[in-house]
């Protein structure tokens, strides 16, 4: 089992002027400890689950990943996850391609249906009903796949998106893996089976994840997809681990490793995330021993 880090908080010790330097240290720390994943949220306002008000610091996700691309050399980079409503899919494919080229082939496209209505309304971003957002998500997945097919620069004519050309030059160094976030059994996990290279679930309890994976297997069977080609990732926030509870966290992850979970992602929520990551570092070796 591998370890990844996800940073949801930008209220950094030292204030706004200290953010850039701390994020550079985060990238160095993540690679020094052997993490395989580094991500940020795709939000414009801070979200309530962090325990912070909406007015707290929040950086634009892909600009931040571009900065981290220059301060890392090995770790995969992505958003957990991109909101489909925030960027036109053709532009999104170009943004992720740019990240992939500038990072040397380390970009991952995390994508989901979006949910935070306040930031949509606050910044004037259309927020269609949930059913439409899922339809847009599926079209976005198809558009990105076409944009990353160098043999197909033709049009895309969907219900919501219409592209006269899907020209994307340069192509990514490595076609970005597609991680679809969410655990909805009827729609989200079906999209994982049809279009995803990875899924991301909440590590609420081993039995909950086992059930979701069984649902995913059924969707894979219906789509004639090999379940074993999908990378299983979980976000571990129940309870949220800390360096002080690291050993307890690793023991808890053993049950998820038995389910075939490949990567567990944890979230530093302090004002000094680089030091937090360093404190979690020994968990990389401990998790690897779980299989």
PDB file of N, CA and C in Angstrom, residues 74 76 93 96-109 148 170-178 197:
ATOM      1  N   UNK A  74       9.184  13.538  -8.829  1.00  0.00           N
ATOM      2  CA  UNK A  74       8.745  12.139  -8.880  1.00  0.00           C
ATOM      3  C   UNK A  74       7.274  11.943  -8.557  1.00  0.00           C
ATOM      4  N   UNK A  76       3.247  11.967  -8.223  1.00  0.00           N
ATOM      5  CA  UNK A  76       2.128  12.284  -9.103  1.00  0.00           C
ATOM      6  C   UNK A  76       1.390  13.504  -8.573  1.00  0.00           C
ATOM      7  N   UNK A  93      -8.740  19.722 -20.539  1.00  0.00           N
ATOM      8  CA  UNK A  93      -7.787  18.772 -21.126  1.00  0.00           C
ATOM      9  C   UNK A  93      -6.478  19.476 -21.472  1.00  0.00           C
ATOM     10  N   UNK A  96      -4.527  20.155 -18.132  1.00  0.00           N
ATOM     11  CA  UNK A  96      -3.904  18.950 -17.583  1.00  0.00           C
ATOM     12  C   UNK A  96      -2.751  18.504 -18.477  1.00  0.00           C
ATOM     13  N   UNK A  97      -2.898  18.657 -19.780  1.00  0.00           N
ATOM     14  CA  UNK A  97      -1.795  18.353 -20.693  1.00  0.00           C
ATOM     15  C   UNK A  97      -0.583  19.224 -20.378  1.00  0.00           C
ATOM     16  N   UNK A  98      -0.820  20.514 -20.173  1.00  0.00           N
ATOM     17  CA  UNK A  98       0.273  21.430 -19.842  1.00  0.00           C
ATOM     18  C   UNK A  98       0.973  21.004 -18.565  1.00  0.00           C
ATOM     19  N   UNK A  99       0.184  20.649 -17.542  1.00  0.00           N
ATOM     20  CA  UNK A  99       0.766  20.167 -16.292  1.00  0.00           C
ATOM     21  C   UNK A  99       1.590  18.909 -16.534  1.00  0.00           C
ATOM     22  N   UNK A 100       1.095  18.022 -17.376  1.00  0.00           N
ATOM     23  CA  UNK A 100       1.818  16.786 -17.639  1.00  0.00           C
ATOM     24  C   UNK A 100       3.145  17.063 -18.338  1.00  0.00           C
ATOM     25  N   UNK A 101       3.129  17.924 -19.334  1.00  0.00           N
ATOM     26  CA  UNK A 101       4.361  18.231 -20.071  1.00  0.00           C
ATOM     27  C   UNK A 101       5.383  18.900 -19.157  1.00  0.00           C
ATOM     28  N   UNK A 102       4.939  19.866 -18.361  1.00  0.00           N
ATOM     29  CA  UNK A 102       5.878  20.620 -17.526  1.00  0.00           C
ATOM     30  C   UNK A 102       6.354  19.829 -16.313  1.00  0.00           C
ATOM     31  N   UNK A 103       5.613  18.794 -15.937  1.00  0.00           N
ATOM     32  CA  UNK A 103       6.031  17.957 -14.802  1.00  0.00           C
ATOM     33  C   UNK A 103       6.787  16.714 -15.256  1.00  0.00           C
ATOM     34  N   UNK A 104       6.965  16.558 -16.546  1.00  0.00           N
ATOM     35  CA  UNK A 104       7.648  15.371 -17.037  1.00  0.00           C
ATOM     36  C   UNK A 104       6.798  14.127 -17.042  1.00  0.00           C
ATOM     37  N   UNK A 105       5.481  14.300 -17.178  1.00  0.00           N
ATOM     38  CA  UNK A 105       4.594  13.147 -17.290  1.00  0.00           C
ATOM     39  C   UNK A 105       3.978  12.690 -15.995  1.00  0.00           C
ATOM     40  N   UNK A 106       3.721  13.606 -15.046  1.00  0.00           N
ATOM     41  CA  UNK A 106       3.233  13.211 -13.721  1.00  0.00           C
ATOM     42  C   UNK A 106       1.819  13.681 -13.411  1.00  0.00           C
ATOM     43  N   UNK A 107       1.100  14.188 -14.405  1.00  0.00           N
ATOM     44  CA  UNK A 107      -0.239  14.714 -14.151  1.00  0.00           C
ATOM     45  C   UNK A 107      -1.272  13.605 -14.081  1.00  0.00           C
ATOM     46  N   UNK A 108      -2.213  13.769 -13.159  1.00  0.00           N
ATOM     47  CA  UNK A 108      -3.389  12.903 -13.044  1.00  0.00           C
ATOM     48  C   UNK A 108      -4.614  13.793 -13.143  1.00  0.00           C
ATOM     49  N   UNK A 109      -5.605  13.376 -13.912  1.00  0.00           N
ATOM     50  CA  UNK A 109      -6.868  14.109 -13.968  1.00  0.00           C
ATOM     51  C   UNK A 109      -7.838  13.514 -12.963  1.00  0.00           C
ATOM     52  N   UNK A 148      -6.867  13.504 -25.934  1.00  0.00           N
ATOM     53  CA  UNK A 148      -5.603  12.787 -25.725  1.00  0.00           C
ATOM     54  C   UNK A 148      -5.417  11.627 -26.697  1.00  0.00           C
ATOM     55  N   UNK A 170       1.159  20.264 -27.678  1.00  0.00           N
ATOM     56  CA  UNK A 170       1.635  18.881 -27.703  1.00  0.00           C
ATOM     57  C   UNK A 170       0.685  17.940 -26.975  1.00  0.00           C
ATOM     58  N   UNK A 171       0.827  16.680 -27.281  1.00  0.00           N
ATOM     59  CA  UNK A 171       0.134  15.657 -26.516  1.00  0.00           C
ATOM     60  C   UNK A 171       0.852  15.481 -25.175  1.00  0.00           C
ATOM     61  N   UNK A 172       0.161  14.933 -24.157  1.00  0.00           N
ATOM     62  CA  UNK A 172       0.839  14.656 -22.886  1.00  0.00           C
ATOM     63  C   UNK A 172       2.034  13.730 -23.087  1.00  0.00           C
ATOM     64  N   UNK A 173       3.009  13.863 -22.211  1.00  0.00           N
ATOM     65  CA  UNK A 173       4.142  12.930 -22.238  1.00  0.00           C
ATOM     66  C   UNK A 173       3.662  11.519 -21.920  1.00  0.00           C
ATOM     67  N   UNK A 174       2.849  11.413 -20.875  1.00  0.00           N
ATOM     68  CA  UNK A 174       2.152  10.169 -20.554  1.00  0.00           C
ATOM     69  C   UNK A 174       0.670  10.507 -20.465  1.00  0.00           C
ATOM     70  N   UNK A 175      -0.153   9.761 -21.164  1.00  0.00           N
ATOM     71  CA  UNK A 175      -1.586  10.044 -21.098  1.00  0.00           C
ATOM     72  C   UNK A 175      -2.017  10.072 -19.635  1.00  0.00           C
ATOM     73  N   UNK A 176      -2.541  11.205 -19.149  1.00  0.00           N
ATOM     74  CA  UNK A 176      -2.878  11.294 -17.720  1.00  0.00           C
ATOM     75  C   UNK A 176      -3.889  10.239 -17.294  1.00  0.00           C
ATOM     76  N   UNK A 177      -3.607   9.618 -16.168  1.00  0.00           N
ATOM     77  CA  UNK A 177      -4.585   8.704 -15.587  1.00  0.00           C
ATOM     78  C   UNK A 177      -5.801   9.507 -15.156  1.00  0.00           C
ATOM     79  N   UNK A 178      -6.950   8.901 -15.236  1.00  0.00           N
ATOM     80  CA  UNK A 178      -8.210   9.548 -14.871  1.00  0.00           C
ATOM     81  C   UNK A 178      -8.703   8.940 -13.565  1.00  0.00           C
ATOM     82  N   UNK A 197      -9.331   5.285 -14.630  1.00  0.00           N
ATOM     83  CA  UNK A 197      -8.153   4.477 -14.315  1.00  0.00           C
ATOM     84  C   UNK A 197      -8.036   4.264 -12.813  1.00  0.00           C
TER      85      UNK A 197
END
